[in-house]
Amino acid sequence: TQLLEQSPQFLSIQEGENLTVYCNSSSVFSSLQWYRQEPGEGPVLLVTVVTGGEVKKLKRLTFQFGDARKDSSLHITAAQPGDTGLYLCRGGGGSYIPTFGRGTSLIVHP
Amino acid sequence: AAGVIQSPRHLIKEKRETATLKCYPIPRHDTVYWYQQGPGQDPQFLISFYEKMQSDKGSIPDRFSAQQFSDYHSELNMSSLELGDSALYFCASSLGQDVLDEQYFGPGTRLTVT
């Protein structure tokens, strides 16, 4: 089993602030996904990164895959209350056992 | 676009009863995963199937079993229910040969055991 660690575990910020969430592992992944989950709903896939050093942007969200494909970061610029949710990273392709990080719970206050 | 369908969306059972949760993957997806998510926790992997065969097993209790049928839908059978089984149960599907290994989640079934 490949362990993914996410930090911080909790984040409470004001609207307009910037934030970064980290996803780290000692294992190499073929791909890494970021999901956002709202209470009572299923996780929604935000992005998949596959190439070491890759950067993908989704509006105010910037995702980066580490050069060694062991870690990733999610940066949100000018956070909005609608960004509130649980952000999960998942390593793909490196193991038959689906591996999720513990998640970062983000609250953006208006 | 068609998404993963789960039924029922809500289920209330008493202790020691049985429950069956159903999952219909996205068309053409051949891989199904089951997850259990307790309050304030991340999804815990239970079991997965690829082409109707069990592909991996996570922290699934012996009281639970699952299978994938010829039409690729899957069912999670839960027996001798305990209060601690109360949780959200998610099914996800993916295309097994997809190198991106992306999973798409259903809306979940909220199981309450009383």
PDB file of C-alpha atoms in Angstrom:
ATOM      1  CA  THR A   1       0.000   0.000   0.000  1.00  0.00           C
ATOM      2  CA  GLN A   2       1.344   3.424  -0.953  1.00  0.00           C
ATOM      3  CA  LEU A   3       0.750   6.056   1.688  1.00  0.00           C
ATOM      4  CA  LEU A   4      -0.217   9.534   0.601  1.00  0.00           C
ATOM      5  CA  GLU A   5       0.030  12.330   3.146  1.00  0.00           C
ATOM      6  CA  GLN A   6      -1.829  15.558   2.742  1.00  0.00           C
ATOM      7  CA  SER A   7      -1.205  18.811   4.538  1.00  0.00           C
ATOM      8  CA  PRO A   8      -2.620  20.784   6.080  1.00  0.00           C
ATOM      9  CA  GLN A   9      -5.462  18.636   7.348  1.00  0.00           C
ATOM     10  CA  PHE A  10      -7.664  21.649   8.034  1.00  0.00           C
ATOM     11  CA  LEU A  11      -7.640  25.122   6.585  1.00  0.00           C
ATOM     12  CA  SER A  12      -9.952  28.004   7.439  1.00  0.00           C
ATOM     13  CA  ILE A  13      -9.400  31.219   5.510  1.00  0.00           C
ATOM     14  CA  GLN A  14     -11.126  34.395   4.424  1.00  0.00           C
ATOM     15  CA  GLU A  15     -12.461  34.989   0.949  1.00  0.00           C
ATOM     16  CA  GLY A  16      -9.772  36.401  -1.327  1.00  0.00           C
ATOM     17  CA  GLU A  17      -6.843  34.684   0.362  1.00  0.00           C
ATOM     18  CA  ASN A  18      -4.477  32.314  -1.406  1.00  0.00           C
ATOM     19  CA  LEU A  19      -3.686  28.812  -0.186  1.00  0.00           C
ATOM     20  CA  THR A  20      -1.638  25.752  -1.056  1.00  0.00           C
ATOM     21  CA  VAL A  21      -2.405  22.136  -0.239  1.00  0.00           C
ATOM     22  CA  TYR A  22       0.266  19.461  -0.424  1.00  0.00           C
ATOM     23  CA  CYS A  23       0.173  15.779  -1.227  1.00  0.00           C
ATOM     24  CA  ASN A  24       3.316  13.764  -0.519  1.00  0.00           C
ATOM     25  CA  SER A  25       4.378  10.163  -0.828  1.00  0.00           C
ATOM     26  CA  SER A  26       7.519   8.085  -0.716  1.00  0.00           C
ATOM     27  CA  SER A  27       6.283   6.164  -3.737  1.00  0.00           C
ATOM     28  CA  VAL A  28       6.251   7.037  -7.401  1.00  0.00           C
ATOM     29  CA  PHE A  29       2.914   7.242  -9.159  1.00  0.00           C
ATOM     30  CA  SER A  30       2.128   6.967 -12.835  1.00  0.00           C
ATOM     31  CA  SER A  31      -0.569   9.564 -12.356  1.00  0.00           C
ATOM     32  CA  LEU A  32      -2.078  11.603  -9.583  1.00  0.00           C
ATOM     33  CA  GLN A  33      -5.616  12.890  -9.292  1.00  0.00           C
ATOM     34  CA  TRP A  34      -7.092  15.678  -7.234  1.00  0.00           C
ATOM     35  CA  TYR A  35     -10.715  15.490  -6.170  1.00  0.00           C
ATOM     36  CA  ARG A  36     -13.028  17.849  -4.344  1.00  0.00           C
ATOM     37  CA  GLN A  37     -15.816  16.511  -2.194  1.00  0.00           C
ATOM     38  CA  GLU A  38     -18.715  18.415  -0.725  1.00  0.00           C
ATOM     39  CA  PRO A  39     -20.565  17.090   2.346  1.00  0.00           C
ATOM     40  CA  GLY A  40     -22.780  14.134   1.566  1.00  0.00           C
ATOM     41  CA  GLU A  41     -21.696  13.926  -2.061  1.00  0.00           C
ATOM     42  CA  GLY A  42     -19.213  11.853  -3.996  1.00  0.00           C
ATOM     43  CA  PRO A  43     -15.711  13.145  -4.773  1.00  0.00           C
ATOM     44  CA  VAL A  44     -15.516  14.997  -8.068  1.00  0.00           C
ATOM     45  CA  LEU A  45     -12.425  14.641 -10.203  1.00  0.00           C
ATOM     46  CA  LEU A  46     -10.689  17.995 -10.717  1.00  0.00           C
ATOM     47  CA  VAL A  47      -7.527  17.087 -12.586  1.00  0.00           C
ATOM     48  CA  THR A  48      -5.071  14.332 -13.421  1.00  0.00           C
ATOM     49  CA  VAL A  49      -1.337  14.971 -13.702  1.00  0.00           C
ATOM     50  CA  VAL A  50       0.955  12.419 -15.258  1.00  0.00           C
ATOM     51  CA  THR A  51       4.262  14.014 -16.185  1.00  0.00           C
ATOM     52  CA  GLY A  52       6.916  14.967 -13.640  1.00  0.00           C
ATOM     53  CA  GLY A  53       6.993  18.750 -13.283  1.00  0.00           C
ATOM     54  CA  GLU A  54       3.653  19.131 -15.019  1.00  0.00           C
ATOM     55  CA  VAL A  55       1.551  22.169 -14.160  1.00  0.00           C
ATOM     56  CA  LYS A  56      -2.158  22.335 -14.913  1.00  0.00           C
ATOM     57  CA  LYS A  57      -4.489  25.228 -14.349  1.00  0.00           C
ATOM     58  CA  LEU A  58      -8.226  25.093 -13.784  1.00  0.00           C
ATOM     59  CA  LYS A  59      -9.458  28.692 -13.432  1.00  0.00           C
ATOM     60  CA  ARG A  60      -8.088  29.801 -10.045  1.00  0.00           C
ATOM     61  CA  LEU A  61      -6.681  26.368  -9.226  1.00  0.00           C
ATOM     62  CA  THR A  62      -3.100  25.449 -10.144  1.00  0.00           C
ATOM     63  CA  PHE A  63      -1.940  21.849  -9.837  1.00  0.00           C
ATOM     64  CA  GLN A  64       1.670  20.761  -9.964  1.00  0.00           C
ATOM     65  CA  PHE A  65       3.172  17.294 -10.095  1.00  0.00           C
ATOM     66  CA  GLY A  66       6.609  16.921  -8.566  1.00  0.00           C
ATOM     67  CA  ASP A  67       9.552  16.172 -10.818  1.00  0.00           C
ATOM     68  CA  ALA A  68       9.944  12.728  -9.257  1.00  0.00           C
ATOM     69  CA  ARG A  69       6.179  12.043  -9.444  1.00  0.00           C
ATOM     70  CA  LYS A  70       6.011  11.461  -5.696  1.00  0.00           C
ATOM     71  CA  ASP A  71       4.276  14.655  -4.652  1.00  0.00           C
ATOM     72  CA  SER A  72       1.844  17.254  -5.827  1.00  0.00           C
ATOM     73  CA  SER A  73       0.463  20.600  -4.813  1.00  0.00           C
ATOM     74  CA  LEU A  74      -2.783  22.435  -5.320  1.00  0.00           C
ATOM     75  CA  HIS A  75      -2.707  26.224  -5.164  1.00  0.00           C
ATOM     76  CA  ILE A  76      -5.905  28.258  -5.044  1.00  0.00           C
ATOM     77  CA  THR A  77      -5.745  31.945  -5.827  1.00  0.00           C
ATOM     78  CA  ALA A  78      -8.287  34.360  -4.366  1.00  0.00           C
ATOM     79  CA  ALA A  79     -10.325  31.653  -2.685  1.00  0.00           C
ATOM     80  CA  GLN A  80     -14.108  31.873  -2.860  1.00  0.00           C
ATOM     81  CA  PRO A  81     -16.725  30.404  -0.494  1.00  0.00           C
ATOM     82  CA  GLY A  82     -17.614  28.014  -3.313  1.00  0.00           C
ATOM     83  CA  ASP A  83     -14.151  26.465  -2.971  1.00  0.00           C
ATOM     84  CA  THR A  84     -15.142  25.095   0.428  1.00  0.00           C
ATOM     85  CA  GLY A  85     -14.865  21.338   0.552  1.00  0.00           C
ATOM     86  CA  LEU A  86     -12.651  18.350   1.184  1.00  0.00           C
ATOM     87  CA  TYR A  87      -9.722  18.144  -1.217  1.00  0.00           C
ATOM     88  CA  LEU A  88      -8.384  14.657  -1.793  1.00  0.00           C
ATOM     89  CA  CYS A  89      -5.398  13.475  -3.747  1.00  0.00           C
ATOM     90  CA  ARG A  90      -5.114   9.972  -5.107  1.00  0.00           C
ATOM     91  CA  GLY A  91      -2.148   8.172  -6.560  1.00  0.00           C
ATOM     92  CA  GLY A  92      -2.940   6.143  -9.627  1.00  0.00           C
ATOM     93  CA  GLY A  93      -1.250   3.465 -11.636  1.00  0.00           C
ATOM     94  CA  GLY A  94       1.428   2.654  -9.088  1.00  0.00           C
ATOM     95  CA  SER A  95      -0.545   0.092  -7.178  1.00  0.00           C
ATOM     96  CA  TYR A  96      -3.615  -2.069  -7.529  1.00  0.00           C
ATOM     97  CA  ILE A  97      -4.841  -0.675  -4.221  1.00  0.00           C
ATOM     98  CA  PRO A  98      -6.503   2.718  -4.722  1.00  0.00           C
ATOM     99  CA  THR A  99      -4.745   5.111  -2.388  1.00  0.00           C
ATOM    100  CA  PHE A 100      -6.256   8.347  -1.167  1.00  0.00           C
ATOM    101  CA  GLY A 101      -4.667  10.954   1.011  1.00  0.00           C
ATOM    102  CA  ARG A 102      -6.399  11.823   4.279  1.00  0.00           C
ATOM    103  CA  GLY A 103      -7.749  14.964   2.673  1.00  0.00           C
ATOM    104  CA  THR A 104      -7.603  18.676   3.396  1.00  0.00           C
ATOM    105  CA  SER A 105     -10.789  20.221   4.696  1.00  0.00           C
ATOM    106  CA  LEU A 106     -11.026  23.782   3.418  1.00  0.00           C
ATOM    107  CA  ILE A 107     -13.457  26.394   4.669  1.00  0.00           C
ATOM    108  CA  VAL A 108     -13.547  29.765   2.956  1.00  0.00           C
ATOM    109  CA  HIS A 109     -15.426  32.393   4.935  1.00  0.00           C
ATOM    110  CA  PRO A 110     -17.245  35.201   3.098  1.00  0.00           C
TER     111      PRO A 110
ATOM    112  CA  ALA B   1     -22.619  12.748 -19.836  1.00  0.00           C
ATOM    113  CA  ALA B   2     -23.728   9.627 -18.023  1.00  0.00           C
ATOM    114  CA  GLY B   3     -22.398   9.277 -14.521  1.00  0.00           C
ATOM    115  CA  VAL B   4     -22.111   6.519 -11.966  1.00  0.00           C
ATOM    116  CA  ILE B   5     -25.486   5.579 -10.545  1.00  0.00           C
ATOM    117  CA  GLN B   6     -25.945   4.228  -7.060  1.00  0.00           C
ATOM    118  CA  SER B   7     -29.059   2.921  -5.431  1.00  0.00           C
ATOM    119  CA  PRO B   8     -30.587   3.374  -3.062  1.00  0.00           C
ATOM    120  CA  ARG B   9     -29.438   6.847  -2.083  1.00  0.00           C
ATOM    121  CA  HIS B  10     -30.522   6.367   1.515  1.00  0.00           C
ATOM    122  CA  LEU B  11     -31.017   3.188   3.493  1.00  0.00           C
ATOM    123  CA  ILE B  12     -32.024   2.628   7.075  1.00  0.00           C
ATOM    124  CA  LYS B  13     -31.528  -0.810   8.602  1.00  0.00           C
ATOM    125  CA  GLU B  14     -31.534  -2.296  12.042  1.00  0.00           C
ATOM    126  CA  LYS B  15     -28.673  -4.130  13.685  1.00  0.00           C
ATOM    127  CA  ARG B  16     -28.139  -7.664  12.418  1.00  0.00           C
ATOM    128  CA  GLU B  17     -30.114  -7.016   9.245  1.00  0.00           C
ATOM    129  CA  THR B  18     -28.697  -7.257   5.743  1.00  0.00           C
ATOM    130  CA  ALA B  19     -28.355  -4.595   3.079  1.00  0.00           C
ATOM    131  CA  THR B  20     -27.580  -4.616  -0.629  1.00  0.00           C
ATOM    132  CA  LEU B  21     -26.125  -1.583  -2.357  1.00  0.00           C
ATOM    133  CA  LYS B  22     -26.066  -1.324  -6.129  1.00  0.00           C
ATOM    134  CA  CYS B  23     -23.722   0.488  -8.468  1.00  0.00           C
ATOM    135  CA  TYR B  24     -24.061   1.102 -12.194  1.00  0.00           C
ATOM    136  CA  PRO B  25     -20.788   2.305 -13.716  1.00  0.00           C
ATOM    137  CA  ILE B  26     -20.338   4.788 -16.498  1.00  0.00           C
ATOM    138  CA  PRO B  27     -20.985   3.067 -19.843  1.00  0.00           C
ATOM    139  CA  ARG B  28     -17.865   1.319 -21.187  1.00  0.00           C
ATOM    140  CA  HIS B  29     -16.193   1.398 -17.778  1.00  0.00           C
ATOM    141  CA  ASP B  30     -15.115  -2.098 -16.792  1.00  0.00           C
ATOM    142  CA  THR B  31     -13.720  -1.438 -13.323  1.00  0.00           C
ATOM    143  CA  VAL B  32     -15.711  -0.752 -10.178  1.00  0.00           C
ATOM    144  CA  TYR B  33     -14.471   0.279  -6.738  1.00  0.00           C
ATOM    145  CA  TRP B  34     -16.321   0.418  -3.435  1.00  0.00           C
ATOM    146  CA  TYR B  35     -15.435   2.856  -0.661  1.00  0.00           C
ATOM    147  CA  GLN B  36     -16.741   3.474   2.830  1.00  0.00           C
ATOM    148  CA  GLN B  37     -16.600   6.959   4.297  1.00  0.00           C
ATOM    149  CA  GLY B  38     -17.374   7.598   7.934  1.00  0.00           C
ATOM    150  CA  PRO B  39     -18.190  11.089   9.255  1.00  0.00           C
ATOM    151  CA  GLY B  40     -15.207  13.405   8.888  1.00  0.00           C
ATOM    152  CA  GLN B  41     -13.047  10.718   7.338  1.00  0.00           C
ATOM    153  CA  ASP B  42     -11.560  10.130   3.920  1.00  0.00           C
ATOM    154  CA  PRO B  43     -12.935   7.345   1.720  1.00  0.00           C
ATOM    155  CA  GLN B  44     -11.628   3.934   2.740  1.00  0.00           C
ATOM    156  CA  PHE B  45     -11.181   1.448  -0.065  1.00  0.00           C
ATOM    157  CA  LEU B  46     -13.180  -1.755   0.367  1.00  0.00           C
ATOM    158  CA  ILE B  47     -12.913  -3.807  -2.794  1.00  0.00           C
ATOM    159  CA  SER B  48     -12.614  -3.511  -6.552  1.00  0.00           C
ATOM    160  CA  PHE B  49     -13.516  -5.504  -9.643  1.00  0.00           C
ATOM    161  CA  TYR B  50     -12.106  -5.538 -13.127  1.00  0.00           C
ATOM    162  CA  GLU B  51     -13.920  -7.364 -15.895  1.00  0.00           C
ATOM    163  CA  LYS B  52     -16.155  -9.112 -13.366  1.00  0.00           C
ATOM    164  CA  MET B  53     -13.245 -10.480 -11.364  1.00  0.00           C
ATOM    165  CA  GLN B  54     -12.157  -9.208  -7.980  1.00  0.00           C
ATOM    166  CA  SER B  55      -9.019  -7.184  -8.602  1.00  0.00           C
ATOM    167  CA  ASP B  56      -8.140  -6.067  -5.114  1.00  0.00           C
ATOM    168  CA  LYS B  57      -9.358  -6.097  -1.572  1.00  0.00           C
ATOM    169  CA  GLY B  58      -9.002  -3.402   1.031  1.00  0.00           C
ATOM    170  CA  SER B  59     -10.464  -3.069   4.488  1.00  0.00           C
ATOM    171  CA  ILE B  60     -13.683  -4.912   3.738  1.00  0.00           C
ATOM    172  CA  PRO B  61     -15.149  -6.816   6.701  1.00  0.00           C
ATOM    173  CA  ASP B  62     -15.810 -10.518   6.285  1.00  0.00           C
ATOM    174  CA  ARG B  63     -19.510  -9.745   6.772  1.00  0.00           C
ATOM    175  CA  PHE B  64     -19.477  -7.889   3.469  1.00  0.00           C
ATOM    176  CA  SER B  65     -19.255  -9.374   0.014  1.00  0.00           C
ATOM    177  CA  ALA B  66     -19.485  -7.942  -3.447  1.00  0.00           C
ATOM    178  CA  GLN B  67     -19.587  -8.969  -7.050  1.00  0.00           C
ATOM    179  CA  GLN B  68     -19.615  -7.521 -10.519  1.00  0.00           C
ATOM    180  CA  PHE B  69     -22.120  -8.827 -13.005  1.00  0.00           C
ATOM    181  CA  SER B  70     -21.990  -9.431 -16.748  1.00  0.00           C
ATOM    182  CA  ASP B  71     -23.420  -5.963 -17.438  1.00  0.00           C
ATOM    183  CA  TYR B  72     -20.627  -4.530 -15.225  1.00  0.00           C
ATOM    184  CA  HIS B  73     -22.933  -3.333 -12.503  1.00  0.00           C
ATOM    185  CA  SER B  74     -21.843  -4.245  -9.013  1.00  0.00           C
ATOM    186  CA  GLU B  75     -23.551  -5.043  -5.746  1.00  0.00           C
ATOM    187  CA  LEU B  76     -22.199  -4.767  -2.226  1.00  0.00           C
ATOM    188  CA  ASN B  77     -23.888  -7.149   0.178  1.00  0.00           C
ATOM    189  CA  MET B  78     -23.655  -6.379   3.857  1.00  0.00           C
ATOM    190  CA  SER B  79     -24.828  -8.837   6.486  1.00  0.00           C
ATOM    191  CA  SER B  80     -25.125  -8.799  10.276  1.00  0.00           C
ATOM    192  CA  LEU B  81     -25.097  -5.041  10.193  1.00  0.00           C
ATOM    193  CA  GLU B  82     -23.524  -3.204  13.083  1.00  0.00           C
ATOM    194  CA  LEU B  83     -23.970   0.363  14.272  1.00  0.00           C
ATOM    195  CA  GLY B  84     -20.431   1.097  13.091  1.00  0.00           C
ATOM    196  CA  ASP B  85     -21.410   0.275   9.527  1.00  0.00           C
ATOM    197  CA  SER B  86     -23.345   3.530   9.352  1.00  0.00           C
ATOM    198  CA  ALA B  87     -21.514   5.543   6.717  1.00  0.00           C
ATOM    199  CA  LEU B  88     -21.578   6.835   3.188  1.00  0.00           C
ATOM    200  CA  TYR B  89     -20.777   4.123   0.677  1.00  0.00           C
ATOM    201  CA  PHE B  90     -19.382   5.255  -2.626  1.00  0.00           C
ATOM    202  CA  CYS B  91     -18.930   3.389  -5.815  1.00  0.00           C
ATOM    203  CA  ALA B  92     -16.469   4.594  -8.434  1.00  0.00           C
ATOM    204  CA  SER B  93     -15.837   3.360 -11.929  1.00  0.00           C
ATOM    205  CA  SER B  94     -12.962   3.621 -14.329  1.00  0.00           C
ATOM    206  CA  LEU B  95     -11.747   2.326 -17.632  1.00  0.00           C
ATOM    207  CA  GLY B  96      -9.339  -0.402 -16.646  1.00  0.00           C
ATOM    208  CA  GLN B  97      -7.007   0.100 -19.579  1.00  0.00           C
ATOM    209  CA  ASP B  98      -6.833   3.862 -19.136  1.00  0.00           C
ATOM    210  CA  VAL B  99      -3.283   4.823 -18.249  1.00  0.00           C
ATOM    211  CA  LEU B 100      -4.603   7.875 -16.420  1.00  0.00           C
ATOM    212  CA  ASP B 101      -6.384   5.560 -13.961  1.00  0.00           C
ATOM    213  CA  GLU B 102      -9.118   8.129 -13.297  1.00  0.00           C
ATOM    214  CA  GLN B 103     -11.977   7.123 -11.040  1.00  0.00           C
ATOM    215  CA  TYR B 104     -15.410   8.667 -11.290  1.00  0.00           C
ATOM    216  CA  PHE B 105     -17.563   8.542  -8.203  1.00  0.00           C
ATOM    217  CA  GLY B 106     -21.259   8.058  -7.758  1.00  0.00           C
ATOM    218  CA  PRO B 107     -23.383  10.160  -5.408  1.00  0.00           C
ATOM    219  CA  GLY B 108     -23.164   7.567  -2.665  1.00  0.00           C
ATOM    220  CA  THR B 109     -25.553   5.577  -0.524  1.00  0.00           C
ATOM    221  CA  ARG B 110     -26.038   6.789   3.008  1.00  0.00           C
ATOM    222  CA  LEU B 111     -26.526   3.770   5.231  1.00  0.00           C
ATOM    223  CA  THR B 112     -27.867   4.275   8.721  1.00  0.00           C
ATOM    224  CA  VAL B 113     -27.898   1.308  11.081  1.00  0.00           C
ATOM    225  CA  THR B 114     -30.113   1.706  14.135  1.00  0.00           C
TER     226      THR B 114
END
